[in-house]
């Protein structure tokens, strides 16, 4: 990466964070709720980006993992009186355990069965929530009078402002953690497995361990986002975590750019605001159908026009516009199927990634 660009990226993220800090003081509490929900969903999409874009695995069950983190947190707070921050930690830990379990089962079954397994989890999860009524509240779910993420008296912040700032800080730390993870030794192993699991295994990379870690970390991040989502909204109902929601998260990852962390924010914004735009354009009764249609068409168009996602392809075009020569890693990140040059770049990048592993 160009030196100036390398310096500009963290500056850009810092500027975005500072703008985020100002946002709660210039928008209404009503709008802040949507923005806070967007930040929580961005955590789930970022976790999915780690899985899909960086390790080459697919999950159609992250909506259920997101919901599990939310239910675990809100049950602990509403039923047992736990502090919200400890409930968030437990929600992430529960989803980490589920991610490890699903990863082991997927590796045992092999092939594309992990994707099928996650579809089954997404389908079963809402039914379990309804059946476990004494714990989950059944069809009606769990309601709280207000969000338990309350500001300290000395802060002078409203509940909505404090909830947004907490989610903003946690999301920033999460993206920083994931970025450093991908930039390190484990990230190079992720990339090697994504490029070619067979060649990676032949060169000493533990493919099963690498895939398992990717799924577990991805699930923990998604579960943490789900915990914040439920606690900020002070509600968790089974209808929020049906199979279409898992598909929407997957579409958000692809459309935003599964190999970019900024793509997680764009994807989350689509999840939150596309239904609102559909409602304004088509009316409340048909908003759901229109938003699903737009999701489907947008996904198809993105795969055709911007295979690396909107953020991924736009950043690549911007680099070309300012005369930055693509690095070997950039060439390897380009979508496959663009000729032998891309294939040679993939192979060269894989060899470099493997040689960098100690």
Coordinates of C-alpha atoms in Angstrom, one line a residue:
X1 CA 0.0 0.0 0.0
X2 CA 1.2 3.5 -0.8
X3 CA 2.8 5.2 2.3
X4 CA 0.6 8.2 2.1
X5 CA -2.5 6.0 1.8
X6 CA -1.3 3.9 4.7
X7 CA -1.2 7.0 6.9
X8 CA -4.5 8.3 5.5
X9 CA -6.6 5.2 6.4
X10 CA -6.2 5.5 10.2
X11 CA -6.7 9.2 10.0
X12 CA -10.0 8.6 8.1
X13 CA -11.2 6.2 10.7
X14 CA -10.3 8.6 13.5
X15 CA -12.2 11.4 11.8
X16 CA -15.2 9.1 11.3
X17 CA -15.1 8.2 15.0
X18 CA -15.0 11.9 16.0
X19 CA -17.9 12.6 13.8
X20 CA -19.7 9.7 15.4
X21 CA -19.0 11.2 18.9
X22 CA -20.7 14.5 17.8
X23 CA -23.8 12.8 16.2
X24 CA -25.7 12.2 19.5
X25 CA -25.7 15.9 20.2
X26 CA -27.1 17.0 16.9
X27 CA -29.9 14.4 16.2
X28 CA -33.0 13.5 18.1
X29 CA -33.2 10.6 20.5
X30 CA -35.7 8.9 18.1
X31 CA -33.1 8.9 15.3
X32 CA -30.4 7.9 17.7
X33 CA -32.2 4.6 18.3
X34 CA -32.0 3.7 14.6
X35 CA -28.3 4.7 14.5
X36 CA -27.5 2.7 17.6
X37 CA -29.3 -0.4 16.1
X38 CA -27.2 0.2 12.9
X39 CA -24.0 0.1 15.0
X40 CA -25.1 -3.2 16.6
X41 CA -25.9 -4.8 13.3
X42 CA -22.5 -3.5 11.9
X43 CA -20.8 -5.7 14.5
X44 CA -22.7 -8.7 13.2
X45 CA -21.8 -7.8 9.6
X46 CA -18.2 -7.3 10.6
X47 CA -18.1 -10.8 12.1
X48 CA -19.7 -12.2 8.9
X49 CA -17.0 -10.3 6.9
X50 CA -14.3 -12.1 8.9
X51 CA -15.9 -15.4 8.1
X52 CA -16.9 -14.8 4.5
X53 CA -14.4 -12.4 3.1
X54 CA -11.3 -13.4 5.0
X55 CA -11.5 -17.1 5.6
X56 CA -13.7 -18.1 2.7
X57 CA -16.6 -19.7 4.7
X58 CA -20.3 -19.0 4.5
X59 CA -23.0 -18.8 7.1
X60 CA -26.7 -18.3 6.6
X61 CA -27.3 -18.6 10.3
X62 CA -25.7 -15.4 11.7
X63 CA -29.2 -14.0 12.3
X64 CA -29.8 -16.8 14.8
X65 CA -26.4 -16.2 16.4
X66 CA -27.2 -12.5 16.6
X67 CA -30.5 -13.4 18.2
X68 CA -29.0 -15.8 20.7
X69 CA -26.6 -13.1 21.9
X70 CA -29.6 -10.7 22.3
X71 CA -31.8 -13.2 24.1
X72 CA -29.0 -14.3 26.4
X73 CA -28.3 -10.7 27.4
X74 CA -31.8 -9.5 27.9
X75 CA -32.8 -12.6 29.9
X76 CA -29.9 -12.1 32.3
X77 CA -30.8 -8.4 32.8
X78 CA -34.6 -8.6 32.8
X79 CA -35.0 -11.9 34.7
X80 CA -31.9 -12.1 36.9
X81 CA -31.0 -8.4 37.4
X82 CA -27.5 -8.7 35.9
X83 CA -25.6 -5.5 35.0
X84 CA -25.9 -4.8 31.2
X85 CA -22.2 -4.9 30.6
X86 CA -21.8 -8.4 32.1
X87 CA -24.8 -9.6 30.2
X88 CA -23.2 -8.4 27.0
X89 CA -20.0 -10.3 27.8
X90 CA -22.0 -13.5 28.5
X91 CA -24.0 -13.0 25.3
X92 CA -20.8 -12.9 23.3
X93 CA -19.4 -15.9 25.2
X94 CA -22.5 -18.0 24.6
X95 CA -22.3 -17.3 20.9
X96 CA -18.5 -18.1 20.9
X97 CA -19.4 -21.5 22.3
X98 CA -22.1 -22.0 19.6
X99 CA -19.7 -20.9 16.9
X100 CA -17.2 -23.6 18.1
X101 CA -19.9 -26.2 18.2
X102 CA -21.2 -25.4 14.7
X103 CA -17.6 -25.2 13.4
X104 CA -16.8 -28.6 14.7
X105 CA -20.0 -30.1 13.3
X106 CA -19.4 -28.4 10.0
X107 CA -15.8 -29.7 9.8
X108 CA -17.0 -33.2 10.7
X109 CA -19.6 -33.2 8.0
X110 CA -17.2 -31.6 5.5
X111 CA -17.7 -29.7 2.2
X112 CA -20.6 -27.3 1.9
X113 CA -22.5 -28.9 4.8
X114 CA -21.5 -26.0 7.1
X115 CA -23.7 -23.7 5.1
X116 CA -26.6 -26.1 5.2
X117 CA -26.1 -26.5 8.9
X118 CA -26.3 -22.8 9.5
X119 CA -29.5 -22.7 7.4
X120 CA -31.0 -25.3 9.7
X121 CA -29.9 -23.3 12.8
X122 CA -31.6 -20.2 11.4
X123 CA -34.8 -22.1 10.8
X124 CA -34.9 -23.9 14.2
X125 CA -33.9 -20.9 16.4
X126 CA -37.2 -19.0 16.2
X127 CA -39.2 -22.2 16.9
X128 CA -37.0 -22.9 20.0
X129 CA -37.7 -19.4 21.2
X130 CA -41.4 -20.0 21.0
X131 CA -41.2 -23.5 22.6
X132 CA -39.1 -22.3 25.5
X133 CA -41.8 -19.9 26.7
X134 CA -41.0 -19.9 30.4
X135 CA -37.5 -18.6 29.6
X136 CA -37.9 -16.6 26.4
X137 CA -41.5 -15.4 26.8
X138 CA -42.7 -17.4 23.8
X139 CA -44.2 -15.6 20.9
X140 CA -44.5 -12.3 22.7
X141 CA -40.8 -12.3 23.6
X142 CA -39.3 -10.2 26.4
X143 CA -40.0 -6.5 27.0
X144 CA -38.3 -4.0 29.3
X145 CA -39.7 -0.6 30.3
X146 CA -36.5 1.0 29.1
X147 CA -33.0 0.2 28.1
X148 CA -30.8 -1.0 30.9
X149 CA -27.8 0.9 29.4
X150 CA -28.4 3.9 31.5
X151 CA -26.0 6.9 31.7
X152 CA -24.3 7.8 35.0
X153 CA -25.9 10.8 36.7
X154 CA -22.7 12.9 36.4
X155 CA -22.6 12.6 32.6
X156 CA -25.7 14.7 31.8
X157 CA -26.4 12.4 28.8
X158 CA -29.8 11.0 27.9
X159 CA -30.4 7.2 27.7
X160 CA -30.3 7.3 23.9
X161 CA -27.1 9.4 23.8
X162 CA -25.3 7.1 26.2
X163 CA -26.4 3.9 24.4
X164 CA -25.2 5.3 21.1
X165 CA -21.8 6.3 22.5
X166 CA -21.3 2.9 24.2
X167 CA -22.1 1.1 21.0
X168 CA -19.8 3.4 19.0
X169 CA -16.9 2.7 21.3
X170 CA -17.5 -1.1 21.3
X171 CA -17.8 -1.1 17.5
X172 CA -14.6 0.9 17.1
X173 CA -12.7 -1.5 19.4
X174 CA -14.2 -4.5 17.6
X175 CA -13.2 -3.3 14.2
X176 CA -9.7 -2.5 15.5
X177 CA -9.4 -6.0 17.0
X178 CA -10.6 -7.6 13.7
X179 CA -8.3 -5.5 11.6
X180 CA -5.2 -6.4 13.8
X181 CA -6.3 -10.0 13.7
X182 CA -6.4 -10.1 10.0
X183 CA -3.1 -8.2 9.7
X184 CA -1.3 -10.7 11.9
X185 CA -0.2 -14.3 11.6
X186 CA -3.7 -15.8 12.0
X187 CA -5.0 -13.4 9.4
X188 CA -2.4 -14.7 6.9
X189 CA -3.6 -18.2 7.7
X190 CA -7.2 -17.1 7.0
X191 CA -6.2 -15.7 3.7
X192 CA -4.2 -18.8 2.7
X193 CA -7.1 -21.1 3.5
X194 CA -9.5 -18.8 1.6
X195 CA -7.3 -18.8 -1.4
X196 CA -6.7 -22.6 -1.5
X197 CA -7.3 -24.9 1.5
X198 CA -5.5 -27.7 -0.3
X199 CA -2.3 -25.8 -1.0
X200 CA -2.5 -24.2 2.5
X201 CA -2.7 -27.7 4.1
X202 CA 0.1 -28.9 1.9
X203 CA 2.3 -26.1 3.2
X204 CA 1.7 -26.8 6.9
X205 CA -1.3 -24.6 7.7
X206 CA -3.8 -26.3 10.1
X207 CA -6.9 -25.7 7.9
X208 CA -9.4 -27.1 10.4
X209 CA -8.1 -25.1 13.3
X210 CA -8.0 -22.0 11.2
X211 CA -11.6 -22.4 9.9
X212 CA -12.8 -23.2 13.5
X213 CA -11.2 -20.1 14.9
X214 CA -12.7 -17.9 12.2
X215 CA -16.2 -19.2 12.8
X216 CA -15.9 -18.9 16.6
X217 CA -14.6 -15.3 16.5
X218 CA -17.2 -14.4 13.9
X219 CA -20.0 -15.8 16.1
X220 CA -18.7 -14.0 19.2
X221 CA -18.7 -10.7 17.4
X222 CA -22.1 -11.2 16.0
X223 CA -23.4 -12.3 19.4
X224 CA -22.0 -9.2 21.1
X225 CA -23.8 -7.0 18.5
X226 CA -27.0 -8.9 19.1
X227 CA -26.7 -8.3 22.8
X228 CA -26.4 -4.6 22.3
X229 CA -29.3 -4.6 19.8
X230 CA -31.7 -6.2 22.2
X231 CA -30.6 -4.2 25.2
X232 CA -30.8 -0.8 23.4
X233 CA -34.2 -1.6 22.0
X234 CA -35.2 -3.2 25.4
X235 CA -37.1 -5.9 23.5
X236 CA -36.4 -9.3 22.0
X237 CA -39.1 -11.2 20.0
X238 CA -38.7 -14.4 17.8
X239 CA -40.1 -12.6 14.7
X240 CA -37.0 -10.4 14.6
X241 CA -34.7 -13.4 14.0
X242 CA -36.4 -15.4 11.2
X243 CA -34.5 -16.9 8.3
X244 CA -34.9 -13.8 6.1
X245 CA -32.9 -11.8 8.7
X246 CA -29.9 -14.1 8.3
X247 CA -30.1 -13.8 4.5
X248 CA -30.3 -10.0 4.9
X249 CA -27.1 -10.0 7.0
X250 CA -25.4 -12.1 4.3
X251 CA -26.6 -9.8 1.6
X252 CA -25.4 -6.8 3.6
X253 CA -21.9 -8.3 3.9
X254 CA -21.7 -9.0 0.2
X255 CA -23.2 -5.7 -1.0
X256 CA -21.1 -3.6 1.4
X257 CA -17.9 -5.5 0.7
X258 CA -17.0 -8.7 2.6
X259 CA -13.3 -7.9 2.7
X260 CA -13.6 -4.3 4.0
X261 CA -14.5 -3.2 7.5
X262 CA -16.1 0.0 6.2
X263 CA -18.4 -2.3 4.2
X264 CA -19.9 -3.5 7.5
X265 CA -21.1 0.0 8.2
X266 CA -22.6 0.4 4.8
X267 CA -24.2 -3.0 5.0
X268 CA -25.7 -2.2 8.4
X269 CA -27.1 1.1 7.1
X270 CA -28.8 -0.8 4.3
X271 CA -30.4 -3.2 6.8
X272 CA -31.8 -0.4 8.9
X273 CA -32.7 2.3 6.4
X274 CA -33.8 0.3 3.3
X275 CA -37.1 -0.9 4.8
X276 CA -37.8 2.7 5.9
X277 CA -37.2 3.9 2.3
X278 CA -39.5 1.1 1.0
X279 CA -42.2 2.1 3.5
X280 CA -42.0 5.7 2.4
X281 CA -42.1 4.8 -1.3
X282 CA -44.7 1.9 -1.2
X283 CA -46.6 2.3 2.1
X284 CA -46.4 0.3 5.3
X285 CA -48.4 -2.7 4.1
X286 CA -46.1 -3.6 1.2
X287 CA -42.9 -2.2 2.5
X288 CA -41.6 -5.7 3.5
X289 CA -42.1 -7.1 0.0
X290 CA -40.5 -4.1 -1.7
X291 CA -37.5 -4.1 0.6
X292 CA -36.9 -7.9 0.1
X293 CA -37.2 -7.3 -3.7
X294 CA -34.6 -4.5 -3.5
X295 CA -32.3 -6.7 -1.4
X296 CA -32.5 -9.4 -4.0
X297 CA -32.0 -7.0 -7.0
X298 CA -29.2 -5.1 -5.2
X299 CA -27.4 -8.4 -4.4
X300 CA -27.5 -9.5 -8.0
X301 CA -26.4 -6.1 -9.4
X302 CA -23.6 -6.0 -6.9
X303 CA -22.3 -9.4 -7.9
X304 CA -22.3 -8.3 -11.5
X305 CA -21.1 -4.7 -11.3
X306 CA -19.0 -4.7 -8.1
X307 CA -18.1 -8.3 -7.2
X308 CA -15.9 -7.0 -4.3
X309 CA -18.8 -5.1 -2.8
X310 CA -19.5 -1.4 -3.1
X311 CA -16.8 -0.3 -0.7
X312 CA -14.3 -2.8 -2.1
X313 CA -14.7 -1.8 -5.7
X314 CA -15.0 1.9 -5.0
X315 CA -11.7 1.9 -3.0
X316 CA -10.0 0.1 -5.8
X317 CA -11.3 2.6 -8.4
X318 CA -10.2 5.5 -6.1
X319 CA -6.7 4.0 -5.9
X320 CA -6.4 3.8 -9.6
X321 CA -7.8 7.3 -10.0
X322 CA -5.0 8.8 -7.9
X323 CA -2.3 6.6 -9.6
X324 CA -1.6 4.0 -6.9
X325 CA -0.4 0.8 -8.3
X326 CA -2.3 -2.3 -6.9
X327 CA -0.3 -4.4 -4.6
X328 CA -0.1 -8.2 -4.8
X329 CA -2.6 -8.4 -2.0
X330 CA -5.0 -6.1 -3.9
X331 CA -4.7 -8.3 -6.9
X332 CA -5.4 -11.4 -4.9
X333 CA -8.4 -9.7 -3.3
X334 CA -9.9 -9.1 -6.8
X335 CA -12.8 -11.5 -7.6
X336 CA -11.8 -14.7 -9.4
X337 CA -12.7 -15.4 -12.9
X338 CA -11.0 -12.4 -14.5
X339 CA -8.4 -14.2 -16.5
X340 CA -5.1 -15.9 -15.9
X341 CA -3.5 -12.8 -14.5
X342 CA -5.8 -12.8 -11.5
X343 CA -5.1 -16.5 -11.1
X344 CA -1.4 -16.0 -11.1
X345 CA -1.8 -13.2 -8.6
X346 CA -3.8 -15.5 -6.3
X347 CA -1.1 -18.2 -6.5
X348 CA 1.7 -15.7 -5.9
X349 CA -0.2 -14.1 -2.9
X350 CA -0.8 -17.6 -1.4
X351 CA 2.8 -18.5 -1.7
X352 CA 3.8 -15.2 0.0
X353 CA 1.2 -15.7 2.8
X354 CA 2.4 -19.2 3.5
X355 CA 6.1 -18.1 3.4
X356 CA 5.3 -15.4 6.0
X357 CA 3.9 -18.0 8.5
X358 CA 6.6 -18.9 11.0

